[in-house]
Tab-separated table of C-alpha atoms in Angstrom:
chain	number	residue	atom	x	y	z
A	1	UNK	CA	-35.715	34.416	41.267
A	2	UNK	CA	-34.699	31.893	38.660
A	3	UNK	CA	-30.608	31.395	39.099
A	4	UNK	CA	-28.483	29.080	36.872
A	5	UNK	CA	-24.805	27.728	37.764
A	6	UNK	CA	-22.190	28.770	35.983
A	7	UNK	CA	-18.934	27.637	36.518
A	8	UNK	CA	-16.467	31.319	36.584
A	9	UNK	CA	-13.052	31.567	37.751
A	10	UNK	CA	-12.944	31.406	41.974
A	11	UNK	CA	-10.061	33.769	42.373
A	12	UNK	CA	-11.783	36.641	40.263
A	13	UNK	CA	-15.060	35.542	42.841
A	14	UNK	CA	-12.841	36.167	46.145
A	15	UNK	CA	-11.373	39.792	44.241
A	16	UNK	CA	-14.919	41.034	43.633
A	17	UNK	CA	-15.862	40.181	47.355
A	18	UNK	CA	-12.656	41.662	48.795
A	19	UNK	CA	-13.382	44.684	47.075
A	20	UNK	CA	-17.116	44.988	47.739
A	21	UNK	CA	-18.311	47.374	50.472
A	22	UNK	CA	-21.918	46.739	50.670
A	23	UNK	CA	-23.817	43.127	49.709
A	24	UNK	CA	-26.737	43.620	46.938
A	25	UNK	CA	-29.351	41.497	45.543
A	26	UNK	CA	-27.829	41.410	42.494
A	27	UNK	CA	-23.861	40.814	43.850
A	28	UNK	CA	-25.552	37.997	45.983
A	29	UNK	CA	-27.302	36.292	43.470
A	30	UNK	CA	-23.985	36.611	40.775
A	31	UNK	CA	-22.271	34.728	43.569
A	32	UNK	CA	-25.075	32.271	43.322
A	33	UNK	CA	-24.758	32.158	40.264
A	34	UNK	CA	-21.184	31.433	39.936
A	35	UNK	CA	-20.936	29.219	42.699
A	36	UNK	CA	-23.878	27.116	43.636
A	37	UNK	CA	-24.868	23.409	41.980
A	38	UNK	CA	-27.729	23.190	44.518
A	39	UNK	CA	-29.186	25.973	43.995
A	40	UNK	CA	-32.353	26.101	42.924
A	41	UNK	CA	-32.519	22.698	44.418
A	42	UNK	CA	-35.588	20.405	43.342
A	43	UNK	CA	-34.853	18.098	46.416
A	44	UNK	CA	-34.681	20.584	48.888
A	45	UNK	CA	-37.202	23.828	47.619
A	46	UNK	CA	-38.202	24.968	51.407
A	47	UNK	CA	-33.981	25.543	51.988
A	48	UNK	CA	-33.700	27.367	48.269
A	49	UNK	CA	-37.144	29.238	49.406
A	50	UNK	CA	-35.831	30.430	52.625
A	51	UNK	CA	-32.504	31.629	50.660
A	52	UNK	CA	-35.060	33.288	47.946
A	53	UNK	CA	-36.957	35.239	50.483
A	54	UNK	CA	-34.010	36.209	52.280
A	55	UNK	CA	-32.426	37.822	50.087
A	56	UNK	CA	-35.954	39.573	49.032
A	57	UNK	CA	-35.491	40.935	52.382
A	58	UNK	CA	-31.999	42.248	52.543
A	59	UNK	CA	-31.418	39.492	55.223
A	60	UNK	CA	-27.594	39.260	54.140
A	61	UNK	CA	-26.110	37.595	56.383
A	62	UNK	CA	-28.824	35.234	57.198
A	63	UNK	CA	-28.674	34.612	53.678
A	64	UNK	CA	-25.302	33.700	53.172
A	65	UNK	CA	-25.545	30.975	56.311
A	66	UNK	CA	-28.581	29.819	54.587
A	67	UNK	CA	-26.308	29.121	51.570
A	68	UNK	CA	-23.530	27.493	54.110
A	69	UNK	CA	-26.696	25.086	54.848
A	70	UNK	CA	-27.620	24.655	51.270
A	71	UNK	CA	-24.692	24.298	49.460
A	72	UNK	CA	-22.406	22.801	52.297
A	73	UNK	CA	-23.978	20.863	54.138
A	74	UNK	CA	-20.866	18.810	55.944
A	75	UNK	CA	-19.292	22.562	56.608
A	76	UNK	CA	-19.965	24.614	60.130
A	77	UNK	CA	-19.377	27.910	61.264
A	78	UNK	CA	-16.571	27.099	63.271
A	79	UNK	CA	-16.471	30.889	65.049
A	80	UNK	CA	-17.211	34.256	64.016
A	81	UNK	CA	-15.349	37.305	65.877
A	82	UNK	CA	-15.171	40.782	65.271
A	83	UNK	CA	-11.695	42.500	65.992
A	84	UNK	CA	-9.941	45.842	65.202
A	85	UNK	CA	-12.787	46.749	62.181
A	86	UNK	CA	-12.906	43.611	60.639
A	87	UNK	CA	-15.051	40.550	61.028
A	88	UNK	CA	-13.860	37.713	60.868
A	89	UNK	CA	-15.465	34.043	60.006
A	90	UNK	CA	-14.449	30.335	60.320
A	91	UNK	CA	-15.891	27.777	58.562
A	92	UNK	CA	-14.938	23.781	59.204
A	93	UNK	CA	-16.043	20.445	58.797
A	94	UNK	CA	-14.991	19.292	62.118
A	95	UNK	CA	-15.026	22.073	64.640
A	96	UNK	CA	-15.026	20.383	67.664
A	97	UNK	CA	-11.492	19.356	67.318
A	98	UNK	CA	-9.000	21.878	68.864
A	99	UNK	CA	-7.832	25.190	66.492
A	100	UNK	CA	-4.268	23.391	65.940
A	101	UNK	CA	-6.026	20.253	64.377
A	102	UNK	CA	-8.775	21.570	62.498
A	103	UNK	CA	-8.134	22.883	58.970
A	104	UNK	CA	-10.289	25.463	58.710
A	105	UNK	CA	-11.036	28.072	56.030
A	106	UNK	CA	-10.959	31.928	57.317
A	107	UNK	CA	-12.098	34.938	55.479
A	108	UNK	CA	-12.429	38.226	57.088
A	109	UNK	CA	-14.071	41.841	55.761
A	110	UNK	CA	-15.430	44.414	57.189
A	111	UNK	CA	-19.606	43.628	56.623
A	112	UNK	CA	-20.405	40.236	58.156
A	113	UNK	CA	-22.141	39.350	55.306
A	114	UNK	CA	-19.144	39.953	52.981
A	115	UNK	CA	-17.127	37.737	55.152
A	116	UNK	CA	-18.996	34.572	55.770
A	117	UNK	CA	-19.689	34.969	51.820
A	118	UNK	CA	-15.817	34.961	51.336
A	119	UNK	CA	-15.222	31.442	53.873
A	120	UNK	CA	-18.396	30.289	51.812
A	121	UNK	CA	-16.632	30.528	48.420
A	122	UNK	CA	-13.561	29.577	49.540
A	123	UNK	CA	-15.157	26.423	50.977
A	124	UNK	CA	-16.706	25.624	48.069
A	125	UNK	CA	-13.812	25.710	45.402
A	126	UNK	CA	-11.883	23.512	48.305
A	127	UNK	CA	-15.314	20.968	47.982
A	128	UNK	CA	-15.371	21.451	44.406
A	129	UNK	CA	-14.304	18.055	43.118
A	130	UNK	CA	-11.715	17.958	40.792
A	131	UNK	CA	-11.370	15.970	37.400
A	132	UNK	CA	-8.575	13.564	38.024
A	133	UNK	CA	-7.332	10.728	35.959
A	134	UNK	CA	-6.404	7.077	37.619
A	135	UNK	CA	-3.190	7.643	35.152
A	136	UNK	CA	-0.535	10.680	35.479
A	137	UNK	CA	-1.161	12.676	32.583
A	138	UNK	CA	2.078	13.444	30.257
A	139	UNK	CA	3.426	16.806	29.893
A	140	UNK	CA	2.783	18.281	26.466
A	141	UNK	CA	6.105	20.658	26.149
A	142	UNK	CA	8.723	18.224	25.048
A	143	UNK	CA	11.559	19.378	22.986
A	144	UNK	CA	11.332	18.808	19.553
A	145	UNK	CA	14.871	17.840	19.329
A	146	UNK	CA	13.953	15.060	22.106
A	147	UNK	CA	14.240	11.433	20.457
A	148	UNK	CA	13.694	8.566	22.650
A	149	UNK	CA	16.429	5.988	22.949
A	150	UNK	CA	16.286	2.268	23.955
A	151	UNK	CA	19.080	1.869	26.813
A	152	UNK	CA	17.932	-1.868	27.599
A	153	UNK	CA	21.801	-3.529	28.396
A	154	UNK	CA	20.911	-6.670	26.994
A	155	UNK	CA	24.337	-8.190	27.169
């Protein structure tokens, strides 16, 4: 299974898995798709083989750690509970500091699987780097009646 990156909109991502009941090849490997850089990964072929064949299995949830592992290296399960219907998942980058000091990302659905893939995108748009300029960029909106005046008080 040949998968290419594509960069799609995160919050449309996090919809479709909110509103998912049941995990699929094909849902899994659109979220691939949409969200992985590493994957398939030249550097590291026996992780993007395990994910292959574990999705070839309908290993789900196996799966989506194997992505957490792949794709996020630095990022942890921090602590996965089940309460009132709903699983719930915690994913950090430091988890052995205490609950009140770690900022970690929670997702929760009902399938496991659905909700480690939800912390696992919403990991990776907060690890996505973002395109920032050294300089403040200038708003584009100005009033065309705007005229810039020179206010120096040279006297």
């Amino acid at each position: 299974m040949l998968l290419l990156a594509e960069t799609q909109n995160p919050a449309e991502l996090s919809d479709r898995l909110r509103d998912t009941y049941v995990v699929t090849a094909e849902f899994l490997s659109d979220i691939i798709r949409q969200t992985c850089r590493r994957f398939p990964s030249t550097g590291q072929s026996g992780k993007t083989a395990r994910v292959e064949r574990l999705i070839e299995s309908s290993a789900w949830t196996d799966a989506a750690l194997a992505l957490i592992d792949l794709e996020l290296p630095q990022w942890q399960v921090r602590r996965i509970a089940y309460d009132e219907g709903e699983w719930h998942c915690a994913l950090s980058r430091q988890r052995e500091l205490p609950d009140w000091l770690d900022s970690a990302i929670e997702a929760r659905h009902a399938d496991l699987a659905l909700a480690i893939l939800n912390a696992f995108v919403e990991a990776r748009r907060i690890a996505a780097p973002t395109i920032q300029t050294s300089v403040p960029a200038v708003p584009q909106d100005a009033n065309p009646m705007y005229e810039p005046v020179l206010c120096d008080n040279l006297g």
